[in-house]
GROMACS .gro file of C-alpha atoms in nm:
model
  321
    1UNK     CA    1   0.000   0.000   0.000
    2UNK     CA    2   0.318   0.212   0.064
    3UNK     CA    3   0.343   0.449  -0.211
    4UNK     CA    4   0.715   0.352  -0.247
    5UNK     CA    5   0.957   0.226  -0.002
    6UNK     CA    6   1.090   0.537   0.198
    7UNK     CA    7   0.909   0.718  -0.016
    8UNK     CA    8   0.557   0.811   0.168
    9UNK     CA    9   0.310   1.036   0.201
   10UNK     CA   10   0.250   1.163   0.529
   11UNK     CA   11  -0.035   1.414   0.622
   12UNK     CA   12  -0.021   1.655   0.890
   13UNK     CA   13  -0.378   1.776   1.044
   14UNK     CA   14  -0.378   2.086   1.215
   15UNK     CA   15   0.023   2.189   1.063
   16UNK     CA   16  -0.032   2.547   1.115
   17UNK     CA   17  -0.043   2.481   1.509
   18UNK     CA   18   0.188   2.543   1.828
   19UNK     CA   19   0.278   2.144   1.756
   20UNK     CA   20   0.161   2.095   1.383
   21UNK     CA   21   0.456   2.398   1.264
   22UNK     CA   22   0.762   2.220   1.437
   23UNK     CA   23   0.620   1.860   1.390
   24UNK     CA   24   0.588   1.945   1.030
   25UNK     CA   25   0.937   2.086   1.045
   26UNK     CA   26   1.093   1.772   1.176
   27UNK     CA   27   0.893   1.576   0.914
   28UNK     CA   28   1.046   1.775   0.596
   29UNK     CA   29   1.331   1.663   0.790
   30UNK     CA   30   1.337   1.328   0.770
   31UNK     CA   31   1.464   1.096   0.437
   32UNK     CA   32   1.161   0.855   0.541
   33UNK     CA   33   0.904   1.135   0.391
   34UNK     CA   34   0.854   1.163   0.033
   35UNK     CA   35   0.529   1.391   0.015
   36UNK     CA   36   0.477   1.624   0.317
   37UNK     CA   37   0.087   1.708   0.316
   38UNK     CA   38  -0.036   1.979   0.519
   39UNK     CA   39  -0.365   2.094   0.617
   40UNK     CA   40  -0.530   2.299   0.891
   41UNK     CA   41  -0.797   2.605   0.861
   42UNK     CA   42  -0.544   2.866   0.848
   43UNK     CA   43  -0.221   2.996   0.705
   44UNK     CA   44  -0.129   2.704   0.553
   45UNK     CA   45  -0.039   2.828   0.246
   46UNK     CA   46   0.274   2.982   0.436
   47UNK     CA   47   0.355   2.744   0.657
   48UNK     CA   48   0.375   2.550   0.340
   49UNK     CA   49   0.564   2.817   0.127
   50UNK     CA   50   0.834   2.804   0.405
   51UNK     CA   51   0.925   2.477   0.461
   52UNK     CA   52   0.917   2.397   0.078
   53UNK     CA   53   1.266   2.569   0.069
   54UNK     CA   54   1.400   2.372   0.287
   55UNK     CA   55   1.711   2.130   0.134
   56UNK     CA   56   1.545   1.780   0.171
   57UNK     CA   57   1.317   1.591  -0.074
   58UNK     CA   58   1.030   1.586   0.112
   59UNK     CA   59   0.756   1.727  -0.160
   60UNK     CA   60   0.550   2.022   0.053
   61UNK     CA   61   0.167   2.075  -0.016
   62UNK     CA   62  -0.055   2.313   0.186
   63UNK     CA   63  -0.437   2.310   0.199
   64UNK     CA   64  -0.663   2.535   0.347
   65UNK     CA   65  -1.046   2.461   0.498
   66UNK     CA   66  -1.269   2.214   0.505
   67UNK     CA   67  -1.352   2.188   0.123
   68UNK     CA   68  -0.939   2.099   0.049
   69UNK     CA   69  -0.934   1.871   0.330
   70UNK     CA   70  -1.061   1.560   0.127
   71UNK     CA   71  -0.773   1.652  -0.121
   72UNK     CA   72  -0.501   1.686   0.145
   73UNK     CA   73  -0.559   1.329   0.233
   74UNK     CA   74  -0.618   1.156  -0.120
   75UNK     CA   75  -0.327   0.897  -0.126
   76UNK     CA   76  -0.147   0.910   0.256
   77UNK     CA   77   0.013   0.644   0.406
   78UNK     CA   78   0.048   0.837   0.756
   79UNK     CA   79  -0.222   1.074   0.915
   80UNK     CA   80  -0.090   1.254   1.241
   81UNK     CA   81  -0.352   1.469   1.380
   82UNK     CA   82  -0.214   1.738   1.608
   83UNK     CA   83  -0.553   1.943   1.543
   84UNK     CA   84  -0.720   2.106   1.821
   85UNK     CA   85  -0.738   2.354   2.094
   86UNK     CA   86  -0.461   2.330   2.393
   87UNK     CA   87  -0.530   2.357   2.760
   88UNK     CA   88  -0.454   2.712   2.973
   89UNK     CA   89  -0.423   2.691   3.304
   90UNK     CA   90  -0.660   2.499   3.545
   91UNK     CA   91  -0.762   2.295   3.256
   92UNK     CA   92  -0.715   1.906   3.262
   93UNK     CA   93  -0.739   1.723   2.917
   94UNK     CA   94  -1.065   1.636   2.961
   95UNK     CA   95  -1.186   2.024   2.985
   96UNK     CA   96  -1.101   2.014   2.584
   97UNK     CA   97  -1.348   1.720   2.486
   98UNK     CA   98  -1.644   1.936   2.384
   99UNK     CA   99  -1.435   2.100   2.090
  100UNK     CA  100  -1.168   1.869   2.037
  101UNK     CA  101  -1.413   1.578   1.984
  102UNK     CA  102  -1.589   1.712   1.701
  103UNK     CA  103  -1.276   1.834   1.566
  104UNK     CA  104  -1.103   1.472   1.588
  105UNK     CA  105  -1.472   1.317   1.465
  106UNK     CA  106  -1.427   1.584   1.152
  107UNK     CA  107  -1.117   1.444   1.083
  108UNK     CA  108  -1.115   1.076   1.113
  109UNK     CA  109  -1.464   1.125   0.908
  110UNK     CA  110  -1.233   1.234   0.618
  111UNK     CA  111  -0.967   1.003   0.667
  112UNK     CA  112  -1.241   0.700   0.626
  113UNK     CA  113  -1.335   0.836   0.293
  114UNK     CA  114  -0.987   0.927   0.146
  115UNK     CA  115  -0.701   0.695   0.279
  116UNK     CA  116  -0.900   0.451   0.488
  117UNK     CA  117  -0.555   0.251   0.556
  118UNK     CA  118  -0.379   0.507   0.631
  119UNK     CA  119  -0.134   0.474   0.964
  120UNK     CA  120  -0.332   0.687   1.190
  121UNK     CA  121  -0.208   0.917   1.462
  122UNK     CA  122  -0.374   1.092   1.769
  123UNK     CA  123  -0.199   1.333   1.913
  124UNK     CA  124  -0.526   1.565   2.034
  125UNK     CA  125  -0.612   1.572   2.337
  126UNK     CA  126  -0.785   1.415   2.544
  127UNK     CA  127  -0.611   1.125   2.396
  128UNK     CA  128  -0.789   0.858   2.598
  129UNK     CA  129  -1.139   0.963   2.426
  130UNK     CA  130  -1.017   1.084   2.099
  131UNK     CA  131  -0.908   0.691   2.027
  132UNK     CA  132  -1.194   0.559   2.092
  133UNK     CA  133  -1.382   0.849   1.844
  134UNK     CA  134  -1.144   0.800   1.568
  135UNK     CA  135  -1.224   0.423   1.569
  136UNK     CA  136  -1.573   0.480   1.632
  137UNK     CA  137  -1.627   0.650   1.333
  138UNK     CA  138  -1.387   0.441   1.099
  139UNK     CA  139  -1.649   0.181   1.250
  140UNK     CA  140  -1.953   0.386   1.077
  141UNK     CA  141  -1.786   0.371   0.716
  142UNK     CA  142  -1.678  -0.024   0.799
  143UNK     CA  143  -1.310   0.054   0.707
  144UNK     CA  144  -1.199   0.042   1.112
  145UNK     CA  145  -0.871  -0.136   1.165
  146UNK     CA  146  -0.727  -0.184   1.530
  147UNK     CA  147  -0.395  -0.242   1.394
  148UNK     CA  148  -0.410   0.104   1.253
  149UNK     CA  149  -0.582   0.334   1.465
  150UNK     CA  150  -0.293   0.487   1.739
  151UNK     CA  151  -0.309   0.756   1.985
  152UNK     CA  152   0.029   0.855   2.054
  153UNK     CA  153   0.150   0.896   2.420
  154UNK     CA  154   0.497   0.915   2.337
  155UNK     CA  155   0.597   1.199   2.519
  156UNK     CA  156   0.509   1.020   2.824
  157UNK     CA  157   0.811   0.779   2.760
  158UNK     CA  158   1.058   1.064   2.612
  159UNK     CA  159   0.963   1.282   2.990
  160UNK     CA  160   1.011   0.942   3.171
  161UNK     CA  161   1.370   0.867   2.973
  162UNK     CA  162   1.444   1.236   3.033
  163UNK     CA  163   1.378   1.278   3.400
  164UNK     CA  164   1.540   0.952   3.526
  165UNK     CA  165   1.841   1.028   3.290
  166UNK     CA  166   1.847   1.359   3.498
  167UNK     CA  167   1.846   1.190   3.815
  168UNK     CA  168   2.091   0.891   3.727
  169UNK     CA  169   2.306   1.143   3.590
  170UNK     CA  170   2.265   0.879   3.253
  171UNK     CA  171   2.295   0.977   2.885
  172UNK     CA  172   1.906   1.047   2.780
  173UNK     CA  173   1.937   0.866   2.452
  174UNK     CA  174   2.054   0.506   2.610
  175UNK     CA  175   1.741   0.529   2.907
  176UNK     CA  176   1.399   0.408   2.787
  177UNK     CA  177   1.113   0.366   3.015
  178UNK     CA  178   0.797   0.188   2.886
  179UNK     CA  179   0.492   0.415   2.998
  180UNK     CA  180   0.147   0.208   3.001
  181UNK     CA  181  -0.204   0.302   3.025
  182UNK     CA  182  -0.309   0.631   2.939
  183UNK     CA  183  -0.218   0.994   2.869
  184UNK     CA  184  -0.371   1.183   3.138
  185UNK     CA  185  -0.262   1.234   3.477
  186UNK     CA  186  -0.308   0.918   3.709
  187UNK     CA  187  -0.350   0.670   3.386
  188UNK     CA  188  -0.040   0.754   3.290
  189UNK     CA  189   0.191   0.470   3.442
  190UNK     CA  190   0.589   0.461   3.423
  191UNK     CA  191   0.758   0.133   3.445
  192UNK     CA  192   0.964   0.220   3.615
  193UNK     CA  193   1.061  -0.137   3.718
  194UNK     CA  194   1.160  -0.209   3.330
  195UNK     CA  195   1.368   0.055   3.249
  196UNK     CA  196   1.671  -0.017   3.088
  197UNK     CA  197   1.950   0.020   3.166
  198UNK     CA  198   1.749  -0.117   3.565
  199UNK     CA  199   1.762   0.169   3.795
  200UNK     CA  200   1.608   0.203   4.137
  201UNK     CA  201   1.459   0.455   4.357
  202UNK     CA  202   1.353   0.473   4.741
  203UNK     CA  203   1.021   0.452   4.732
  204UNK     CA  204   0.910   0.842   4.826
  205UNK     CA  205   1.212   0.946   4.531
  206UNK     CA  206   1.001   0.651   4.304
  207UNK     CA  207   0.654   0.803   4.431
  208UNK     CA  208   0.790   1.204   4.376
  209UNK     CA  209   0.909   1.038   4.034
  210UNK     CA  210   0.602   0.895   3.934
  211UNK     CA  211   0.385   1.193   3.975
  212UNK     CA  212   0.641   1.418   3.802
  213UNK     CA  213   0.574   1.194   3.432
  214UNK     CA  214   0.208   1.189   3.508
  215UNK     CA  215   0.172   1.588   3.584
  216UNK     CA  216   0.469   1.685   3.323
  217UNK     CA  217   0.214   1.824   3.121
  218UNK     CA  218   0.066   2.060   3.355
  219UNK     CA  219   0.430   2.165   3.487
  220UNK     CA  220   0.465   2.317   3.097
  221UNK     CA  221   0.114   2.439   3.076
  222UNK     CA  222   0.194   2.638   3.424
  223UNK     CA  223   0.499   2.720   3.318
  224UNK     CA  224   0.376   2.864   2.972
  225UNK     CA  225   0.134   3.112   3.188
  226UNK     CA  226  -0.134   3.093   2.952
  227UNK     CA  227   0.048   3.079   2.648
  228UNK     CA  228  -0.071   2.738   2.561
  229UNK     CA  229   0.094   2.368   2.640
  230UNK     CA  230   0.362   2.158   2.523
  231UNK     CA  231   0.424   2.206   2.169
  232UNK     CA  232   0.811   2.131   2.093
  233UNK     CA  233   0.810   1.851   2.298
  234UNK     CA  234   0.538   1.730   2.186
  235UNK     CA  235   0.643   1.771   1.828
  236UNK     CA  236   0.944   1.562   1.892
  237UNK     CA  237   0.815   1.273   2.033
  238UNK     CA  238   0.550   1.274   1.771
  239UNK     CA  239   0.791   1.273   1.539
  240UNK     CA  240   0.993   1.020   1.666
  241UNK     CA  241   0.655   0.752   1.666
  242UNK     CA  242   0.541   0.882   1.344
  243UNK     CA  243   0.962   0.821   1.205
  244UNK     CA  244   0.905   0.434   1.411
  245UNK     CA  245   0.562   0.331   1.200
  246UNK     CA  246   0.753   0.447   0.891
  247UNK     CA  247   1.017   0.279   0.970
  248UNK     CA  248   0.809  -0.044   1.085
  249UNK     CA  249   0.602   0.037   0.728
  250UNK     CA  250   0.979  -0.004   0.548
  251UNK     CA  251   1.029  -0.371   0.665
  252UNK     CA  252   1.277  -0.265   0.931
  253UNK     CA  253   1.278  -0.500   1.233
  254UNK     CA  254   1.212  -0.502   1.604
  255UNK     CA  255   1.057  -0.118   1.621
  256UNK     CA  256   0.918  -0.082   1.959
  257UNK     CA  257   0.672   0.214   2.031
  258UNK     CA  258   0.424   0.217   2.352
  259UNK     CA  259   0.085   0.354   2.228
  260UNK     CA  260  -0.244   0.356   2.319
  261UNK     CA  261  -0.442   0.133   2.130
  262UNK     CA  262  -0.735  -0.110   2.109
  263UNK     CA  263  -0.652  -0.364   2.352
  264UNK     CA  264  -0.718  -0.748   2.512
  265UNK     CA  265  -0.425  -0.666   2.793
  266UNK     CA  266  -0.676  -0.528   3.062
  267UNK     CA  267  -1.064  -0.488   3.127
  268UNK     CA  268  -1.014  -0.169   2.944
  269UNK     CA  269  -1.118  -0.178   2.589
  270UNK     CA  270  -0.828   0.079   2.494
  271UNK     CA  271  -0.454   0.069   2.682
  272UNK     CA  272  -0.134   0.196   2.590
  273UNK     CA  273   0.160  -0.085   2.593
  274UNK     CA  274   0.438  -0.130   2.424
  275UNK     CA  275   0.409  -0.254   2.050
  276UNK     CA  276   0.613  -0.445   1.803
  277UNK     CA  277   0.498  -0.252   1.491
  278UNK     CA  278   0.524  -0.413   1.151
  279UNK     CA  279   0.420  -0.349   0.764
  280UNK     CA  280   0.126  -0.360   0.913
  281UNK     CA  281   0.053  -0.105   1.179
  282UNK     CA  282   0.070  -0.337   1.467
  283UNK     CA  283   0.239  -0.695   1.432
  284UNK     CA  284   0.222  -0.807   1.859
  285UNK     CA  285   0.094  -0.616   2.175
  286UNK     CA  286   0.399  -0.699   2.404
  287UNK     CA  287   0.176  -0.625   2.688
  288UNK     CA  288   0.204  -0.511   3.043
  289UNK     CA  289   0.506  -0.734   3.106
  290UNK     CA  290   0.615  -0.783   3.460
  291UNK     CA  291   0.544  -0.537   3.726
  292UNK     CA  292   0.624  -0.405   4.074
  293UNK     CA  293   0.361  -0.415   4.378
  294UNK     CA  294   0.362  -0.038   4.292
  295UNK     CA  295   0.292  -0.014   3.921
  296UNK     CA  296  -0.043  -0.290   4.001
  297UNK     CA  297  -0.141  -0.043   4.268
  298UNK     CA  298  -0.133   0.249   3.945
  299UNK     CA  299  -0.276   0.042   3.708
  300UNK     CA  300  -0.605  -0.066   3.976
  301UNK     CA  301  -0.590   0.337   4.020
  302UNK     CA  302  -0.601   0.391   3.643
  303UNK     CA  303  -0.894   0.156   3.509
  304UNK     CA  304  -1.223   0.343   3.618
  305UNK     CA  305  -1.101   0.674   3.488
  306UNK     CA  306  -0.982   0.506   3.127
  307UNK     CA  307  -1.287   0.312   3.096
  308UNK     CA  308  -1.532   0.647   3.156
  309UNK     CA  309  -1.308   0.839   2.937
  310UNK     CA  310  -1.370   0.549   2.679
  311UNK     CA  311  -1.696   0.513   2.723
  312UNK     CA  312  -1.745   0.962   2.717
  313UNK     CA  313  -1.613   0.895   2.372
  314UNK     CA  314  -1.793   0.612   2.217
  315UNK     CA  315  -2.135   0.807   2.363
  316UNK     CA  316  -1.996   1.099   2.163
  317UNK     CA  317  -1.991   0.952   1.846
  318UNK     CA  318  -2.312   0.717   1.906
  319UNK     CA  319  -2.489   1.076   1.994
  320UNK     CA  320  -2.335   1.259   1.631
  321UNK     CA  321  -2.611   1.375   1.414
   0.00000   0.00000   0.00000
């Protein structure tokens, strides 16, 4: 389905945003990216005109409003949707549902009826609804694969590798800490326990630990002081999941992403564990793997607030006009 090997089209929804602009950036980037499509329902055109000068071979295309959006995703391989309004202060993830559901609902409507197996990427928040929507509505059209549908909690794992790098005084790059779950506050769960290289905590550094991944969000949206959430960030690690499925897409071997997915793992229809990703989308849930006394105490914490999230999004779509 791949247009051509290394060669594919990836479309970026909402690429005049605080993350679609510098996730677009690091897209043109990247060799793996042959035709760079972007669309949101402004300035586009510039955006586009910009990073069209830049040296690589990544082929730039902008599109502006709804009635280009069906031709912005004619052909993809790889939809990431950073669409959507971000939190301000005082806001959890959840405050954004009213408007970023029928935003993400918009979307994945499109993406049934133009690249229906298409790689498909959630990065709008709240993530733990927004998956269940986007499938939801592939489910309407009858083109929903679970394989293919991925809400991307990635920056969750790059704060977790970044923090305990910080505090083992270890190089950032070598450190990688699955993250399960979700990707808001307490379902977001660090395994700690499976981090490699193995590093241990006392248990109030652990605990202090812990709630520093699962509030890292608010720390930049505090930090920011109104002037929105994490973008860079959160451009980078999208990048680096959207670079993995290409990669996986390419044939290459033993790519590893956590994601939050349709799921068997737990009572909750949707989880995030890590993934051996294939030509496919995904080839093998790895699962929960082994965990401390601690991380089954966060995961029993997690469930009831992932499963009403869950369920607040299948209602949504079930309740669409």
């Amino acid at each position: 389905q791949l247009s051509s090997l290394n060669n594919a089209k990836v479309a970026v929804l909402g690429a005049s945003g605080g993350i679609g602009q510098p996730l677009s950036l690091l897209l043109k980037n990247s060799p793996l990216v042959g035709e760079l499509s972007l669309f949101d329902i402004a300035h586009t055109p510039g955006v586009a005109a910009d990073l069209s000068h830049i040296e690589t071979r990544a082929h730039v295309t902008g599109y502006m409003g709804p009635d280009q959006l069906n031709a912005a995703l004619k052909g993809c391989d790889v939809v990431v949707i950073p669409a959507g309004v971000p939190r301000k202060p005082g806001m959890t993830r959840d405050d954004l549902f009213n408007t970023n559901a029928t935003i993400v609902a918009t979307l994945a409507d499109a993406v049934a009826r133009n690249c229906p197996e298409a790689m498909i990427c959630i990065i709008a928040n709240p993530v733990n609804s927004t998956i269940p929507i986007t499938s939801e509505v592939m489910k309407k059209y009858g083109v929903y694969n679970p394989n293919r549908v991925f809400g991307v909690t990635t920056l969750d794992i790059v704060r977790a590798n970044a923090f305990v790098a910080e505090l083992k005084g270890l190089d950032p790059a070598r450190v990688n800490v699955p993250v399960i779950g979700g990707h808001a506050g307490k379902t977001i769960i660090p395994l700690i326990s499976q981090a490699t290289p193995k590093v241990e905590f006392p248990a109030d550094q652990l605990s202090a630990l812990t709630a520093r991944i699962q509030d890292a969000g608010t720390e930049v949206v505090k930090a920011k002081a109104g002037a929105g959430s994490a973008t860079l960030s959160m451009a980078y690690a999208g990048a680096r999941f959207t670079f993995s499925v290409l990669d996986a897409m390419n044939g290459k071997e033993g790519v590893v992403e956590c994601a939050y997915v349709r799921s068997e793992e737990t009572e909750c229809k949707y989880f995030s564990t890590p993934l051996l990703l294939g030509k496919h989308g995904i080839e093998k849930n790895l699962g929960l793997g082994k965990l401390s006394a601690f991380e089954e105490n966060l995961v029993a914490d997690a469930i009831g607030e992932l499963k009403g999230s869950i369920k607040k999004g299948e209602d949504f779509v079930a309740n669409m006009k």
